[in-house]
């Protein structure tokens, strides 16, 4: 998901720049597991034989043994880390201008990985080659478009190692989680380890809590927003993994009536920020988007929104780290917000 402020970019660029797309963005114990593009991982880092993994492009990444020198999009690297899989290098938002870990870095020790690029369009091919990569892993928001792999250098990059691309849109959150878990397992992760099973159990419990909260308060409407200096973006719930799942669990998410050309969100001037009646607003938490504290100082129309005046604004993890450990709190926080919300719109 591009920067909301870069609305003049291509659709792929817009997603990455950080716009409201919510991009940005198994019903396992809770219903169906929507596994679009469901390939299966084979082999394990414990095996001495050949390794292969069929990704969501339908492409099989293969090597003589399970890859060790792995380079991944930062958020994907953070998910693999939660399963005990270490990467050598990352690309994508990793550290802030102050040198602190970006929200998308999760629990990664950013001082122990080679950062090949920290912003959209940046990927140091020479540093990548020097890592002797055995596998490249990233997200996919549009078919065959590799997240944060620059188009101008994609061919050079893909010649250096096999690649895996996994859906980060168009499927629900449980499906996205299942695919990262499958990949991690193929690379040697133990999905029966207590910390993994505990995290999955917490996720399933959180999903049921959110389902109950939405059912108990059917009138609470949730708006998904992202702020830039000039525009307020309202995301559609129909494509991002998190929002698709929230809807499946019964959350009443506002659907914007006039999507822009990218098909991810509606652009509103700040004068028209009150177009939709919302009881809760979830605001894009990514670096580069304006946060509620900034908006309170600079946008009078923001301060006048009923949800804002009621204190019913929570962060939205627009690009989730797809591990059960990181996604469970997302569901818990929304459930808590709905449980405590008052009808204000």
C-alpha positions as MATLAB code, in Angstrom:
seq = 'XXXXXXXXXXXXXXXXXXXXXXXXXXXXXXXXXXXXXXXXXXXXXXXXXXXXXXXXXXXXXXXXXXXXXXXXXXXXXXXXXXXXXXXXXXXXXXXXXXXXXXXXXXXXXXXXXXXXXXXXXXXXXXXXXXXXXXXXXXXXXXXXXXXXXXXXXXXXXXXXXXXXXXXXXXXXXXXXXXXXXXXXXXXXXXXXXXXXXXXXXXXXXXXXXXXXXXXXXXXXXXXXXXXXXXXXXXXXXXXXXXXXXXXXXXXXXXXXXXXXXXXXXXXXXXXXXXXXXXXXXXXXXXXXXXXXXXXXXXXXXXXXXXXXXXXXXXXXXXXXXXXXXXXXXXXXXXXXXXXXXXXXX';
ca = [
       0.000    0.000    0.000;
       1.551    3.206   -1.087;
       1.341    6.614    0.306;
      -2.105    8.061    0.439;
      -0.524   11.351   -0.402;
       0.849    9.904   -3.612;
      -2.570    9.518   -5.183;
      -1.139   10.512   -8.561;
       0.943    7.319   -8.684;
       0.031    4.097  -10.424;
      -2.367    1.858   -8.524;
       0.544   -0.237   -7.309;
       2.366    2.896   -6.274;
      -0.653    4.216   -4.451;
      -0.931    1.063   -2.452;
       2.691    1.286   -1.401;
       2.752    4.940   -0.584;
       0.543    4.309    2.396;
      -2.901    5.427    1.313;
      -6.088    4.435    2.996;
      -6.447    1.468    0.823;
      -6.432   -0.631    3.816;
      -4.288   -2.049    1.848;
      -2.278   -0.128    3.051;
      -4.101   -4.518    4.471;
      -8.476  -19.745    8.319;
     -11.861  -18.798    9.299;
     -10.288  -21.887   10.863;
     -12.096  -22.259   14.139;
     -14.620  -19.740   12.965;
     -15.878  -20.930    9.596;
     -14.492  -21.377    6.123;
     -10.842  -20.979    5.175;
     -10.782  -18.864    2.036;
      -7.456  -19.988    0.572;
      -7.314  -18.216   -2.741;
      -4.250  -19.330   -4.650;
      -3.753  -22.185   -2.234;
      -0.533  -23.909   -3.113;
       1.202  -26.107   -0.624;
       4.632  -26.054    0.874;
       6.773  -29.169    0.594;
       9.978  -30.086    2.296;
      11.534  -28.630    5.412;
      14.741  -26.979    6.516;
      15.273  -30.200    8.467;
      15.242  -32.237    5.265;
      18.383  -32.898    3.301;
      16.515  -33.388    0.055;
      15.027  -30.959   -2.479;
      12.783  -28.108   -1.331;
       9.861  -26.546   -3.182;
       6.986  -24.213   -2.417;
       4.120  -23.273   -4.741;
       3.217  -19.618   -4.215;
       0.062  -17.624   -4.919;
       1.123  -16.862   -8.490;
       1.004  -20.605   -9.076;
       4.786  -20.589   -9.397;
       6.948  -23.202   -7.687;
      10.130  -21.958   -6.019;
      12.632  -24.793   -5.890;
      16.122  -25.500   -4.625;
      18.324  -28.452   -3.746;
      17.819  -27.871   -0.018;
      15.617  -25.598    2.068;
      16.798  -21.976    1.659;
      18.850  -20.427    4.455;
      19.816  -17.076    2.959;
      16.355  -15.528    2.801;
      15.519  -11.948    1.844;
      11.976  -10.710    2.406;
       9.657   -7.728    2.458;
       9.897   -6.319    5.970;
       6.394   -7.275    7.106;
       6.785  -10.800    5.747;
      10.197  -11.115    7.384;
       8.563  -10.100   10.681;
       5.930  -12.815   10.256;
       8.573  -15.462    9.518;
      10.510  -14.278   12.578;
       7.495  -15.031   14.773;
       7.751  -18.645   13.568;
      11.479  -18.781   14.294;
      12.682  -18.220   10.728;
      15.478  -15.648   10.389;
      16.135  -13.646    7.239;
      19.399  -12.115    6.007;
      17.966   -9.004    4.406;
      14.777   -6.962    4.157;
      13.215   -4.355    1.898;
      10.305   -2.043    2.609;
       9.555    0.225    5.603;
      12.010   -0.981    8.249;
      13.212    2.007   10.256;
      11.897    5.472   10.933;
      13.848    8.681   10.262;
      14.801    8.535   13.954;
      16.352    5.099   13.410;
      13.678    3.218   15.363;
      11.923    0.095   14.023;
       9.015    0.875   11.712;
       5.633   -0.536   12.748;
       5.970   -3.062    9.928;
       9.198   -4.478   11.377;
       7.412   -6.188   14.257;
       9.900   -7.860   16.602;
      12.736   -7.938   14.065;
      16.109   -6.746   15.329;
      16.641   -4.276   12.508;
      20.298   -3.966   13.437;
      20.866   -7.593   12.466;
      19.439   -7.562    8.950;
      20.714   -5.933    5.768;
      18.245   -3.225    4.761;
      18.159   -3.183    0.965;
      15.553   -0.456    0.727;
      13.494    1.485    3.237;
      11.077    3.351    0.969;
       9.001    2.674   -2.135;
      11.177    2.248   -5.239;
      14.386    1.600   -3.286;
      16.102   -1.802   -3.594;
      19.896   -2.149   -3.644;
      20.507   -4.945   -6.152;
      24.254   -5.036   -5.457;
      23.729   -5.564   -1.726;
      21.119   -8.181   -2.521;
      23.525  -10.108   -4.739;
      26.237   -9.900   -2.065;
      23.944  -11.742    0.371;
      24.046  -14.780   -1.948;
      20.242  -15.025   -1.693;
      18.565  -18.396   -1.898;
      14.981  -17.127   -1.659;
      13.090  -13.840   -2.067;
       9.708  -13.531   -0.329;
       7.188  -10.720   -0.603;
       3.495   -9.857   -0.612;
       1.200   -9.506   -3.608;
      -1.626   -6.968   -3.759;
      -2.231   -7.371   -7.493;
      -1.637  -10.546   -9.482;
       2.067  -11.006  -10.291;
       3.026   -7.614   -8.810;
       5.761   -8.141   -6.213;
       5.371   -5.759   -3.283;
       8.242   -3.287   -2.943;
      10.242   -4.964   -5.716;
      10.829   -2.074   -8.169;
       9.602   -2.730  -11.697;
      12.737   -1.191  -13.201;
      15.042   -3.680  -11.495;
      12.662   -6.631  -11.080;
      14.216   -8.723  -13.852;
      17.720   -8.401  -12.388;
      16.455   -9.216   -8.906;
      14.470  -12.290   -9.924;
      17.433  -13.797  -11.767;
      19.420  -14.043   -8.538;
      17.187  -16.390   -6.536;
      13.814  -18.189   -6.553;
      10.916  -16.031   -5.347;
       7.678  -16.528   -3.420;
       4.746  -14.078   -3.576;
       1.768  -14.457   -1.230;
      -1.564  -12.673   -1.385;
      -2.020   -9.675    0.899;
      -5.370   -8.721   -0.637;
      -8.414  -10.406   -2.080;
      -8.382  -13.169    0.557;
      -9.393  -12.983    4.179;
      -6.964  -12.718    7.073;
      -7.111  -16.406    8.082;
      -6.223  -17.422    4.523;
      -3.262  -15.037    4.469;
      -2.150  -16.334    7.860;
      -2.396  -19.947    6.758;
      -0.186  -19.339    3.729;
       2.593  -17.652    5.751;
       2.438  -20.512    8.236;
       2.757  -23.021    5.403;
       5.793  -21.200    4.052;
       7.391  -20.984    7.489;
       6.809  -24.703    8.028;
       8.443  -25.536    4.716;
      11.472  -23.532    5.844;
      11.758  -25.458    9.092;
       9.302  -23.850   11.512;
       7.596  -26.097   14.053;
       3.913  -25.236   13.886;
       3.288  -27.455   16.909;
       5.588  -25.395   19.111;
       3.756  -24.039   22.143;
       4.288  -20.388   21.265;
       2.749  -21.015   17.836;
      -0.226  -23.026   19.066;
      -0.844  -20.549   21.868;
      -0.797  -17.651   19.396;
      -3.237  -19.417   17.077;
      -5.554  -20.211   19.982;
      -5.447  -16.558   21.022;
      -6.290  -15.507   17.454;
      -9.269  -17.858   17.300;
     -10.494  -16.648   20.684;
     -10.130  -13.031   19.545;
     -12.104  -13.769   16.376;
     -14.966  -15.190   18.411;
     -14.862  -12.205   20.753;
     -15.113   -9.835   17.785;
     -17.994  -11.842   16.340;
     -19.878  -11.596   19.658;
     -19.153   -7.874   20.013;
     -20.444   -7.126   16.516;
     -23.571   -9.185   17.128;
     -24.236   -7.479   20.454;
     -23.957   -3.998   18.914;
     -25.227   -4.261   15.328;
     -25.776   -0.524   15.019;
     -22.124    0.453   15.500;
     -20.684    1.607   12.173;
     -16.927    1.573   11.577;
     -15.101    3.796    9.085;
     -11.610    2.937    7.830;
      -9.601    6.094    7.225;
      -6.178    7.422    6.304;
      -5.029   11.001    6.491;
      -2.795   13.162    4.336;
      -2.309   16.914    4.273;
      -4.898   17.411    1.538;
      -7.168   14.374    1.601;
      -9.060   12.015    3.862;
      -9.147    8.505    2.384;
     -11.987    6.108    3.180;
     -11.158    2.482    2.387;
     -13.391   -0.147    0.852;
     -13.799   -3.262    3.001;
     -14.079   -5.549   -0.017;
     -10.412   -6.172   -0.827;
      -8.038   -5.858    2.168;
      -7.567   -9.079    4.147;
      -8.362   -7.539    7.523;
     -11.492   -5.703    6.454;
     -12.844   -8.703    4.549;
     -12.502  -10.737    7.723;
     -14.030   -8.066    9.946;
     -17.093   -8.080    7.676;
     -17.270  -11.878    7.772;
     -17.336  -11.637   11.556;
     -20.272   -9.240   11.370;
     -18.642   -5.839   11.797;
     -20.599   -3.058   10.061;
     -17.883   -1.352    7.994;
     -18.829    1.665    5.904;
     -18.422    1.087    2.166;
     -17.483    4.299    0.310;
     -19.824    5.130   -2.557;
     -17.318    6.548   -5.028;
     -14.014    4.687   -5.244;
     -11.113    6.259   -7.091;
      -9.485    4.676  -10.148;
      -7.402    2.307   -7.994;
     -10.556    0.725   -6.576;
      -9.239    0.820   -3.016;
     -10.635    3.992   -1.460;
     -12.601    7.200   -1.858;
     -10.768   10.508   -1.694;
     -12.481   13.218    0.339;
     -11.368   16.778    0.849;
     -11.102   17.640    4.513;
     -14.105   19.942    4.081;
     -16.126   16.807    3.257;
     -14.628   14.542    5.912;
     -18.042   14.178    7.578;
     -19.640   12.585    4.485;
     -20.136    9.257    6.254;
     -21.709    8.742    9.677;
     -19.321    6.649   11.755;
     -19.346    5.581   15.382;
     -15.765    4.282   15.317;
     -12.916    5.404   13.070;
      -9.909    3.168   12.460;
      -6.984    5.272   11.229;
      -4.048    4.029    9.152;
      -1.083    3.613   11.505;
       1.663    3.498    8.852;
       4.647    5.811    8.827;
       3.980    8.655    6.417;
       0.270    9.049    7.159;
      -1.091   11.742    9.461;
      -2.097   10.421   12.867;
      -5.041   11.612   15.012;
      -2.826   13.863   17.155;
      -1.577   15.619   14.013;
      -5.070   15.957   12.600;
      -6.426   17.413   15.844;
      -3.983   20.300   15.472;
      -4.433   20.952   11.770;
      -7.886   19.833   10.592;
     -10.927   21.459   12.259;
     -13.316   19.143   10.422;
     -11.524   16.143   11.918;
     -12.015   17.459   15.427;
     -15.726   17.883   14.704;
     -16.412   14.298   13.679;
     -18.737   12.545   16.174;
     -16.406    9.554   16.613;
     -13.480   11.876   17.278;
     -15.410   13.934   19.819;
     -16.481   10.703   21.549;
     -12.911    9.425   21.711;
     -13.828    6.443   19.537;
     -10.785    6.454   17.245;
      -8.369    3.520   17.181;
      -5.313    2.691   15.062;
      -5.644    0.437   12.069;
      -2.774   -1.911   11.256;
      -3.149   -1.327    7.542;
      -0.453   -3.809    6.524;
      -0.723   -6.627    9.057;
       2.213   -8.827    9.961;
       0.702  -12.188    9.074;
       1.502  -14.273   12.114;
      -1.134  -15.331   14.623;
       0.833  -13.551   17.338;
       0.562  -10.207   15.540;
      -2.983  -10.530   14.197;
      -4.691  -11.605   17.427;
      -4.267   -8.145   19.035;
      -5.786   -6.516   15.947;
      -9.030   -8.441   16.501;
      -8.911   -7.887   20.249;
      -8.512   -4.130   19.897;
     -11.436   -3.810   17.493;
     -13.607   -6.042   19.675;
     -12.821   -3.884   22.703;
     -13.612   -0.702   20.769;
     -16.994   -2.050   19.690;
     -17.795   -3.361   23.167;
     -17.121    0.073   24.660;
     -18.554    2.166   21.823;
     -21.606    4.356   22.052;
     -23.838    5.176   19.126;
     -22.779    8.720   18.213;
     -23.355    9.072   14.468;
];
